[in-house]
Coordinates of N, CA and C in Angstrom, one line a residue:
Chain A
X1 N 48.9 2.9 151.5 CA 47.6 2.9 150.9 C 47.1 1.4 150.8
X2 N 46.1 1.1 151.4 CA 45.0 -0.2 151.4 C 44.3 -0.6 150.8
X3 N 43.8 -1.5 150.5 CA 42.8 -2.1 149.7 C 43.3 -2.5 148.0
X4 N 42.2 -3.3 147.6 CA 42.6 -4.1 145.6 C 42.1 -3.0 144.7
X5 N 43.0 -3.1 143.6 CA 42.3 -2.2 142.6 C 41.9 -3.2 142.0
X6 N 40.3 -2.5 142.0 CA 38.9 -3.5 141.0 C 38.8 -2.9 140.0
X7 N 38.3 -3.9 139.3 CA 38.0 -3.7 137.6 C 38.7 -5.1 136.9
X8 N 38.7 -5.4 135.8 CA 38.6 -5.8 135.1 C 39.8 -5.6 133.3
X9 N 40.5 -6.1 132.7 CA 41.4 -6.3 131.7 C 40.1 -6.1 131.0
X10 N 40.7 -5.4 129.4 CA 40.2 -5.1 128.1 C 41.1 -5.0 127.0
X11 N 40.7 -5.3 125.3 CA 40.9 -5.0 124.8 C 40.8 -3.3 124.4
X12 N 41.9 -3.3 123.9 CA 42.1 -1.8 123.0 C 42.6 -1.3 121.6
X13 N 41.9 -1.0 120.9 CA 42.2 -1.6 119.1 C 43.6 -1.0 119.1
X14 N 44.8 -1.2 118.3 CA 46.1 -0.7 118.5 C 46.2 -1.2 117.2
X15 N 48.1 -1.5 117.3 CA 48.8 -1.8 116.4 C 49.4 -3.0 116.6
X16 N 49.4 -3.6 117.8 CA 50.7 -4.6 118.1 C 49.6 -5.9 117.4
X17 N 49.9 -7.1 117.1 CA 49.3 -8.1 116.2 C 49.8 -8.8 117.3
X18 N 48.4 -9.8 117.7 CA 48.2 -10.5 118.8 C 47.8 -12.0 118.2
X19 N 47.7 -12.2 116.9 CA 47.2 -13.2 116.1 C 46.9 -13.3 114.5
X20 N 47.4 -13.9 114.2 CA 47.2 -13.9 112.5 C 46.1 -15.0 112.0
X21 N 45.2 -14.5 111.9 CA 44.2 -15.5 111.3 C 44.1 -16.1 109.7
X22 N 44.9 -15.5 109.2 CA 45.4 -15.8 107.6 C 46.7 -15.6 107.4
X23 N 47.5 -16.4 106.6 CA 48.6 -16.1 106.1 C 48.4 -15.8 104.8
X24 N 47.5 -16.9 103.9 CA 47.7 -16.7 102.9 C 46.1 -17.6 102.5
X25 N 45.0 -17.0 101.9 CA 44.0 -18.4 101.9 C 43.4 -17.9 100.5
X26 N 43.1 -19.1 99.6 CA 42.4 -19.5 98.8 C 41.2 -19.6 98.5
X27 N 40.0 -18.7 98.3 CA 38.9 -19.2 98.6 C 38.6 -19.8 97.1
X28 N 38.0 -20.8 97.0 CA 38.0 -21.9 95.9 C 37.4 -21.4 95.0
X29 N 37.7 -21.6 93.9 CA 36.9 -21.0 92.5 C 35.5 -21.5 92.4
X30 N 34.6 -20.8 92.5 CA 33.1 -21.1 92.6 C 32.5 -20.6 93.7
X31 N 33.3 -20.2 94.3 CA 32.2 -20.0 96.2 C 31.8 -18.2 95.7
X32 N 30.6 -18.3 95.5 CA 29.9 -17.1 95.6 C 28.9 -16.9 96.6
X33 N 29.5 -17.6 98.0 CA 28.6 -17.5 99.1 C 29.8 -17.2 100.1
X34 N 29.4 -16.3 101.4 CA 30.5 -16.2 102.0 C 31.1 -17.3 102.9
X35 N 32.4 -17.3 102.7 CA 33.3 -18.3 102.8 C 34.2 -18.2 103.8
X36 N 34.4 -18.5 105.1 CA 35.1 -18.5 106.3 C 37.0 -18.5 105.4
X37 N 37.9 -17.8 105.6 CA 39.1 -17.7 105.2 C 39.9 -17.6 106.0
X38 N 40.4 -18.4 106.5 CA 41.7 -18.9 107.7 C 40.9 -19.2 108.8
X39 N 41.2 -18.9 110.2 CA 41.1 -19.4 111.8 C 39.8 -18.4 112.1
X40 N 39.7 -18.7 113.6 CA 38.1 -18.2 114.1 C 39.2 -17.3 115.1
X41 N 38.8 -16.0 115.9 CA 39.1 -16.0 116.5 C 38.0 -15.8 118.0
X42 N 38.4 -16.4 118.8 CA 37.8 -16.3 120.0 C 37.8 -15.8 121.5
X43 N 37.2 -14.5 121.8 CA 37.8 -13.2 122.3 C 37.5 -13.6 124.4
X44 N 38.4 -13.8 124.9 CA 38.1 -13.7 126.4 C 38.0 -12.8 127.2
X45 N 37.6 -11.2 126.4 CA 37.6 -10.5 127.1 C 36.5 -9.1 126.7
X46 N 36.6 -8.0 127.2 CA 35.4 -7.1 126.6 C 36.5 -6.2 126.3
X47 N 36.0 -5.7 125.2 CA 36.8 -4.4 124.4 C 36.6 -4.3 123.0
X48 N 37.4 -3.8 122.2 CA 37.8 -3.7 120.7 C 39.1 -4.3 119.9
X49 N 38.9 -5.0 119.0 CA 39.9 -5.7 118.6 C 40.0 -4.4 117.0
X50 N 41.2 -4.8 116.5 CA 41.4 -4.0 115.2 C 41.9 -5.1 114.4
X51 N 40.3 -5.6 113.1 CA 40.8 -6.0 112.4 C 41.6 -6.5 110.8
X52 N 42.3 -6.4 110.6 CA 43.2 -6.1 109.5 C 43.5 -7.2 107.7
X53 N 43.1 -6.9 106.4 CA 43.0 -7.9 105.9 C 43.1 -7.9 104.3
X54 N 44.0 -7.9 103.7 CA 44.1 -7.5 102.6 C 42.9 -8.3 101.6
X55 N 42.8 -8.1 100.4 CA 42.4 -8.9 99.4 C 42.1 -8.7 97.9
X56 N 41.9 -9.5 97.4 CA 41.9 -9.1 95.6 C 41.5 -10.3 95.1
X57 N 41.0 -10.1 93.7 CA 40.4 -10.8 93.0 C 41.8 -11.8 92.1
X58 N 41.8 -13.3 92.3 CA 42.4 -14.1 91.7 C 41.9 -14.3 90.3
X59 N 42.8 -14.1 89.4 CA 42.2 -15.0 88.0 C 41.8 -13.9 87.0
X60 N 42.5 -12.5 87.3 CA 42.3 -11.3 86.8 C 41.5 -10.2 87.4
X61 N 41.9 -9.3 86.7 CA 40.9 -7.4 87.1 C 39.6 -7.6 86.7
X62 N 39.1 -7.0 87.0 CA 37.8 -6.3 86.8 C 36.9 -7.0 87.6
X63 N 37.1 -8.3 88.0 CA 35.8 -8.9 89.2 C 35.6 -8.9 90.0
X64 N 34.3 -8.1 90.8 CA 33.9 -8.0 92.2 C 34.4 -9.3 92.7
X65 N 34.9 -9.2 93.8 CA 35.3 -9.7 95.4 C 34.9 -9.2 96.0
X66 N 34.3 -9.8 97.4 CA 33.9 -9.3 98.2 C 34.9 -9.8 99.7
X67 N 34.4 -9.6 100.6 CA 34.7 -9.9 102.2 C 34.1 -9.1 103.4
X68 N 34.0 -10.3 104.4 CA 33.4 -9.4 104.9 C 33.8 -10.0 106.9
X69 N 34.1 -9.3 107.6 CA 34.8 -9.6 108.7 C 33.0 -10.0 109.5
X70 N 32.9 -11.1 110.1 CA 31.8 -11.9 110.9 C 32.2 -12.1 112.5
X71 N 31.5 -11.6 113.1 CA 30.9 -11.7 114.6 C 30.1 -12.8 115.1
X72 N 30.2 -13.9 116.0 CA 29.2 -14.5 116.1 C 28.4 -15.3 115.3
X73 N 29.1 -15.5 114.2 CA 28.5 -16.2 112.9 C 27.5 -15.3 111.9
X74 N 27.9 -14.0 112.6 CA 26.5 -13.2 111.2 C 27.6 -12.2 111.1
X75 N 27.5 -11.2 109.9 CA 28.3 -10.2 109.1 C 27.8 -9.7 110.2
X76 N 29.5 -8.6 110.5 CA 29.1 -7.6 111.4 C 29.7 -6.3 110.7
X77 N 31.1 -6.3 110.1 CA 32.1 -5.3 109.8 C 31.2 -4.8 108.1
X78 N 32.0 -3.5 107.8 CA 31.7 -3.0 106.6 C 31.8 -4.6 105.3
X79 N 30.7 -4.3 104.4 CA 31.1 -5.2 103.2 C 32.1 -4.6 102.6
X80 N 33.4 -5.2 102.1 CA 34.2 -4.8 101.2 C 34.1 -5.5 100.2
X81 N 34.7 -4.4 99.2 CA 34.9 -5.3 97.4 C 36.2 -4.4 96.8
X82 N 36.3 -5.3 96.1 CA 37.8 -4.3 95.1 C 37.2 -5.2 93.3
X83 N 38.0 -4.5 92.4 CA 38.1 -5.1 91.4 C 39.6 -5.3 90.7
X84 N 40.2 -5.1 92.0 CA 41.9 -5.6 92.4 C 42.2 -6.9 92.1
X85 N 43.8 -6.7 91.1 CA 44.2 -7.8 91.2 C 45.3 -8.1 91.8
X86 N 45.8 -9.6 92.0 CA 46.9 -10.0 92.8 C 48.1 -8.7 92.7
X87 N 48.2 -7.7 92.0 CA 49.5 -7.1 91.9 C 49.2 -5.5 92.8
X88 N 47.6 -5.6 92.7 CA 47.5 -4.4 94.0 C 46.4 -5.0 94.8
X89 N 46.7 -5.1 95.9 CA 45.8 -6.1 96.7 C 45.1 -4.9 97.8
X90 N 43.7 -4.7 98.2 CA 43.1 -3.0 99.0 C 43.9 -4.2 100.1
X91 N 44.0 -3.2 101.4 CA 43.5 -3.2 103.0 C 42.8 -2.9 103.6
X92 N 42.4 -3.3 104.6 CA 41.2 -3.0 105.2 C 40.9 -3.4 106.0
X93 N 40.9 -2.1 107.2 CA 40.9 -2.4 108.4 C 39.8 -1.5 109.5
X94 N 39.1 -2.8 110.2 CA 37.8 -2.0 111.6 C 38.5 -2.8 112.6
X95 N 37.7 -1.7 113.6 CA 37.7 -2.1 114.7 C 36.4 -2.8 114.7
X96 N 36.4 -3.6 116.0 CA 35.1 -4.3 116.0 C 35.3 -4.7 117.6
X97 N 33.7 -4.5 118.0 CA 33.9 -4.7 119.9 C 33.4 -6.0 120.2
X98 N 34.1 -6.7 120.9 CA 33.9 -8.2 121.6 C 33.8 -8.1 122.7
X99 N 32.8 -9.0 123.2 CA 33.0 -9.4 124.9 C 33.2 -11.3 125.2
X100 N 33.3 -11.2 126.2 CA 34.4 -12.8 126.4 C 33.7 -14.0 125.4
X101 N 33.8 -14.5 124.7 CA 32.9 -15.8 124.5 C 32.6 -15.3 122.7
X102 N 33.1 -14.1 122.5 CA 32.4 -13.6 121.0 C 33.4 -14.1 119.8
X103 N 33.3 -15.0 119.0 CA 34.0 -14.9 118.1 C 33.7 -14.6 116.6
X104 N 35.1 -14.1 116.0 CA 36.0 -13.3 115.1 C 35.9 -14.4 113.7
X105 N 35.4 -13.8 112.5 CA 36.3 -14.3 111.3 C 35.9 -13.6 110.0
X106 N 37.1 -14.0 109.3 CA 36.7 -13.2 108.2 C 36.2 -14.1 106.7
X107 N 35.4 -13.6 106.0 CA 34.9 -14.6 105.2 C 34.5 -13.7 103.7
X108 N 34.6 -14.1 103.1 CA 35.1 -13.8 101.5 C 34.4 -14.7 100.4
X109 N 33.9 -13.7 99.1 CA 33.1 -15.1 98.0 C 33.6 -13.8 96.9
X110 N 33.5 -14.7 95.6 CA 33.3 -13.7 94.9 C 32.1 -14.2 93.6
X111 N 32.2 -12.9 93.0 CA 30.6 -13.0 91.9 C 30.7 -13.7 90.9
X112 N 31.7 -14.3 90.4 CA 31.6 -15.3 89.0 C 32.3 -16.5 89.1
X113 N 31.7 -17.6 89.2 CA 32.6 -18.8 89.0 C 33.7 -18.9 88.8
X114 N 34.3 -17.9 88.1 CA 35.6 -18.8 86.9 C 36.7 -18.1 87.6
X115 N 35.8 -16.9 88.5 CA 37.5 -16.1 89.6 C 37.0 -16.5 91.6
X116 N 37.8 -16.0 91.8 CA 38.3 -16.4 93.8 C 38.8 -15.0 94.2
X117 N 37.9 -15.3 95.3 CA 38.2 -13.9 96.2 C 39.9 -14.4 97.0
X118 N 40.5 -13.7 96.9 CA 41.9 -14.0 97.5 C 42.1 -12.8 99.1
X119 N 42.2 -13.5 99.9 CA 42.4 -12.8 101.4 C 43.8 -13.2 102.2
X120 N 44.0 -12.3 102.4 CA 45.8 -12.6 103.1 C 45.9 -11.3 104.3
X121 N 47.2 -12.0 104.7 CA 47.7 -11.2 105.9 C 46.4 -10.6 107.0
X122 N 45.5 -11.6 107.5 CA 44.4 -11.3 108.0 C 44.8 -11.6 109.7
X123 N 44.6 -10.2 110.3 CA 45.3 -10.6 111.5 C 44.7 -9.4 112.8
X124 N 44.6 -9.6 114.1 CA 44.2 -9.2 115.3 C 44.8 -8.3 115.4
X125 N 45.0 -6.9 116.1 CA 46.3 -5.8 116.7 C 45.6 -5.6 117.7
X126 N 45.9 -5.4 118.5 CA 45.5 -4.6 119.7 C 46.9 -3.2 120.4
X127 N 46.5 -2.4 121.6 CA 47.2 -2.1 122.3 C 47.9 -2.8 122.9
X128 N 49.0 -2.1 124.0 CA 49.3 -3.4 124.8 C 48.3 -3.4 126.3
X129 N 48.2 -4.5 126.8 CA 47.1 -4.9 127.6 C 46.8 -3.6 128.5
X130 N 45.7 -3.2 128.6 CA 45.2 -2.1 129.4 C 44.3 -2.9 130.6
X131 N 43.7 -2.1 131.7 CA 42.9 -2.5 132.3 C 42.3 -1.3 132.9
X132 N 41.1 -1.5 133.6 CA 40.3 -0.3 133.9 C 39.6 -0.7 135.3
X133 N 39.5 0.7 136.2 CA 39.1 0.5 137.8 C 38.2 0.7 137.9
X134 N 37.2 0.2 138.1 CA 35.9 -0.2 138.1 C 35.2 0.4 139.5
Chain B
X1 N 54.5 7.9 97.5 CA 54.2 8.5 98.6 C 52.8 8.0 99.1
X2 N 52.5 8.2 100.1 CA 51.1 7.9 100.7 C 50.3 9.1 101.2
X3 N 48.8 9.0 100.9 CA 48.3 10.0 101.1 C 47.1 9.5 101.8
X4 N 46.5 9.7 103.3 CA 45.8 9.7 104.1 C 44.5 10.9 103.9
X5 N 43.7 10.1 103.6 CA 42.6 11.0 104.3 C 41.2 11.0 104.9
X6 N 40.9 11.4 105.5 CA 39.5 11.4 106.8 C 37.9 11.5 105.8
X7 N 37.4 11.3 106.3 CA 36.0 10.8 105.8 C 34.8 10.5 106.9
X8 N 33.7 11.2 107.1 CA 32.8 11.4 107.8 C 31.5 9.9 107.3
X9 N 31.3 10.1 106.0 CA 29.8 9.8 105.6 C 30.3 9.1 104.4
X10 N 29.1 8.3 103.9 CA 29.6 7.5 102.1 C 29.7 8.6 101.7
X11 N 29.3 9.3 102.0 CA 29.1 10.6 100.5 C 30.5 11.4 100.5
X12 N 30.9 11.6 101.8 CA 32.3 12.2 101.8 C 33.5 10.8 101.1
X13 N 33.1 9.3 101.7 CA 33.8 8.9 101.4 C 34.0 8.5 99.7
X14 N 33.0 8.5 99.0 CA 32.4 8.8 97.6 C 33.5 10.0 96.9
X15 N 33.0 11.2 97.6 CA 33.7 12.4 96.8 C 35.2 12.2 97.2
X16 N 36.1 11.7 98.1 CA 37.0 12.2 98.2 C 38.1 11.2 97.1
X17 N 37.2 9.5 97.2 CA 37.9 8.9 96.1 C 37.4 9.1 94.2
X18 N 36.7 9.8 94.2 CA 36.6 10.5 93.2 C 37.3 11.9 92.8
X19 N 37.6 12.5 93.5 CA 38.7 13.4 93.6 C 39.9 13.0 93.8
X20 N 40.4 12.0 94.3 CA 41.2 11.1 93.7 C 42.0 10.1 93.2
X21 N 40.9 10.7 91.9 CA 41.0 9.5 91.1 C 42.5 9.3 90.1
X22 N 43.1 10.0 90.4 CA 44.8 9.6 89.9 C 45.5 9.0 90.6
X23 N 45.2 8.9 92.1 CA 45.9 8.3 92.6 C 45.5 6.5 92.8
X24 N 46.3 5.6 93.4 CA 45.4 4.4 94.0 C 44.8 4.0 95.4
X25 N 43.9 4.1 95.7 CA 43.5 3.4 96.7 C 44.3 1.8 97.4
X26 N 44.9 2.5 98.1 CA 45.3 1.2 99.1 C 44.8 0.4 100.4
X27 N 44.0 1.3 100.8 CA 44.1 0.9 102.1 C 42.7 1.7 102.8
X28 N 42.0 1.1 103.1 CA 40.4 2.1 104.0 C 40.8 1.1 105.3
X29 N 40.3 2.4 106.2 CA 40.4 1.6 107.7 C 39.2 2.7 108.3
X30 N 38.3 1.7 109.0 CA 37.0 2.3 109.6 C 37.6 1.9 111.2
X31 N 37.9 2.8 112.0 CA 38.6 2.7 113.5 C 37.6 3.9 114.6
X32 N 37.9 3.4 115.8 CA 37.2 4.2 116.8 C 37.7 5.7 116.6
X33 N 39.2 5.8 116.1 CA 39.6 7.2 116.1 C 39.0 8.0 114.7
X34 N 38.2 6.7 114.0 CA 37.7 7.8 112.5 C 37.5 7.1 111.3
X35 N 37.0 7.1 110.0 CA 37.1 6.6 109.0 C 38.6 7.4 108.1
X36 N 39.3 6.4 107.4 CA 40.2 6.7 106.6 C 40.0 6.2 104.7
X37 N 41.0 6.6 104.1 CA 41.1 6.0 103.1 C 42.7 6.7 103.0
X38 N 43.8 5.6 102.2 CA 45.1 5.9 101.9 C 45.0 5.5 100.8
X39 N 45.7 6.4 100.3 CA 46.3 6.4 98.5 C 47.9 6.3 98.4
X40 N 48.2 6.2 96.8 CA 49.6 6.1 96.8 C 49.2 6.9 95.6
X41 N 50.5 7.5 95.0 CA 51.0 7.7 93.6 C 51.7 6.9 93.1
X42 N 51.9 5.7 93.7 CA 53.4 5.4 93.2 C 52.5 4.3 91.8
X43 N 52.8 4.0 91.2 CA 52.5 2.7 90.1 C 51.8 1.5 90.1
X44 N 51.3 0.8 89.8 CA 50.4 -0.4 90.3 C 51.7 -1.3 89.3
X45 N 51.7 -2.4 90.1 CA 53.2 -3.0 89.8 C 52.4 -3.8 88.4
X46 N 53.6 -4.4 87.4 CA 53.0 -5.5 86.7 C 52.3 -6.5 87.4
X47 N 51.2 -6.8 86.5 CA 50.4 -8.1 87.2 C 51.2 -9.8 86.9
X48 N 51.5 -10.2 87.5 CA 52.3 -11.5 87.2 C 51.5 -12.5 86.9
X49 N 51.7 -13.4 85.8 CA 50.5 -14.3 85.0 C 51.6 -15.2 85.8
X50 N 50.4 -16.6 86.5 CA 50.2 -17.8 87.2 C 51.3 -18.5 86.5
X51 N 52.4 -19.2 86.9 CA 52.9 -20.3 86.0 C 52.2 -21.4 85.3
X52 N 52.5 -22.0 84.3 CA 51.8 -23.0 83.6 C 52.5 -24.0 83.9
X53 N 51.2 -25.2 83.9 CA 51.6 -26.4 84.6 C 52.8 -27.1 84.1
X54 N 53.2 -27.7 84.6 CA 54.8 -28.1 83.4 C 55.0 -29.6 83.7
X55 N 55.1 -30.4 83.0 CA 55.5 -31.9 83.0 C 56.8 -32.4 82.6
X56 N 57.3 -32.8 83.6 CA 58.6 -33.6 83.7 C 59.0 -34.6 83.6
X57 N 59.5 -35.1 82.2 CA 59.7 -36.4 82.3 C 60.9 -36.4 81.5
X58 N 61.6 -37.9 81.6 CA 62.6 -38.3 80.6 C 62.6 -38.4 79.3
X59 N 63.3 -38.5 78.8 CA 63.6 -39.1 76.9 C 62.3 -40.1 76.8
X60 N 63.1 -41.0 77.7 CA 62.3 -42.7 77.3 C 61.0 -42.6 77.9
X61 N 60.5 -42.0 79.1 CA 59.3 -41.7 79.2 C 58.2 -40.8 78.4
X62 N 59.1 -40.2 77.5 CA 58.3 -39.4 76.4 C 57.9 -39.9 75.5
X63 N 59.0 -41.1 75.0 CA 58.7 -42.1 73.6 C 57.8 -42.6 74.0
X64 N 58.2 -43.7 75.3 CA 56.8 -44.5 75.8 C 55.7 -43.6 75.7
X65 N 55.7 -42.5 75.8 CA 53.6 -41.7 76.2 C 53.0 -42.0 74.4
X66 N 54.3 -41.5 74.0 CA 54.3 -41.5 72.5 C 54.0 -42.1 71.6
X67 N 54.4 -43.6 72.1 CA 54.3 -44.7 71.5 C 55.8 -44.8 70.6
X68 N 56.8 -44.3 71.3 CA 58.4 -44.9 70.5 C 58.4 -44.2 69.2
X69 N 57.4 -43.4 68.9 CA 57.4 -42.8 67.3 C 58.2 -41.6 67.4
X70 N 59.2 -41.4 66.5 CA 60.3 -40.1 66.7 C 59.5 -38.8 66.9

């Protein structure tokens, strides 16, 4: 049999973690605007990434936190909030589709000065690498 | 234990964490294969209060802050 198989490599939202863009981040007591929390990611390819990110409100219960996963520099993913504290922190996880050149981040504020939106374990999964014949 | 469940619309996803409401919400995941929400039964742990800042010093560096007064 002759000839190249054409087409082109893609993402596929999965499970395998391809990048961690937070270990652990701080967003400063006062930022009630949203607030970039760990790394950018920067996608070389076309597909769906799945992305994954805990969080909770620092400095006690009951205050909205928000987050919110950004595309290209504008909110793309669901707004999230909890009135979670450090001892149950939600997860929260989209997919979200990129093509080469698109970048990833997640960014977080919360509603009252005196608490911090807290975001962790914020991180990329995909499948393992697929490709498609065009 | 963990309990998974599917969700169409806010309104499904509305009613179903309102029905339940004994358990806790852990985990929502909006994915190409579907919207989720997972719960647990298990307990929401103690919340652990921040250490307080603590200062370390000597005998004689205490007197000295002190001014040497017992």
């Amino acid at each position: 049999m002759g000839g190249n198989l054409r087409g082109g490599y893609s993402f596929l939202a999965g499970s395998t973690e391809i990048t961690r863009l937070i270990t652990a981040a701080y967003i400063a007591i006062g930022n009630l605007t949203p607030t970039k929390a760990g790394l950018t990611f920067t996608s070389n390819m076309n597909g769906v990434i799945r992305v994954t990110f805990d969080l909770w409100c620092n400095g006690g219960s009951g205050q909205t936190v928000y987050a919110q996963i950004y595309k290209n520099g504008a909110a793309n993913g669901t707004l999230r909030s909890t009135t979670n504290n450090g001892a149950s922190p939600v997860t929260f996880t989209e997919d979200i589709v990129v093509t080469p050149g698109s970048t990833v981040d997640i960014r977080a504020w919360a509603t009252n000065g005196s608490y911090a939106a807290m975001v962790a374990v914020g991180k990329i999964t995909i499948q393992n690498a697929t490709f498609s014949v065009a | 234990m963990k309990y998974k469940r599917q969700y169409e619309t806010k309104v499904d996803r509305d009613r179903i964490v309102s029905e339940n409401s004994e358990l806790r919400l852990i985990e929502e995941q909006n994915l190409l294969d579907g919207n989720f929400l997972v719960f647990t039964d298990e307990p929401e742990p103690p919340a652990v209060e921040p250490p307080r800042p603590m200062i370390i010093m000597t005998e004689q560096e205490y007197l000295a802050l002190v001014g040497n007064k017992p």
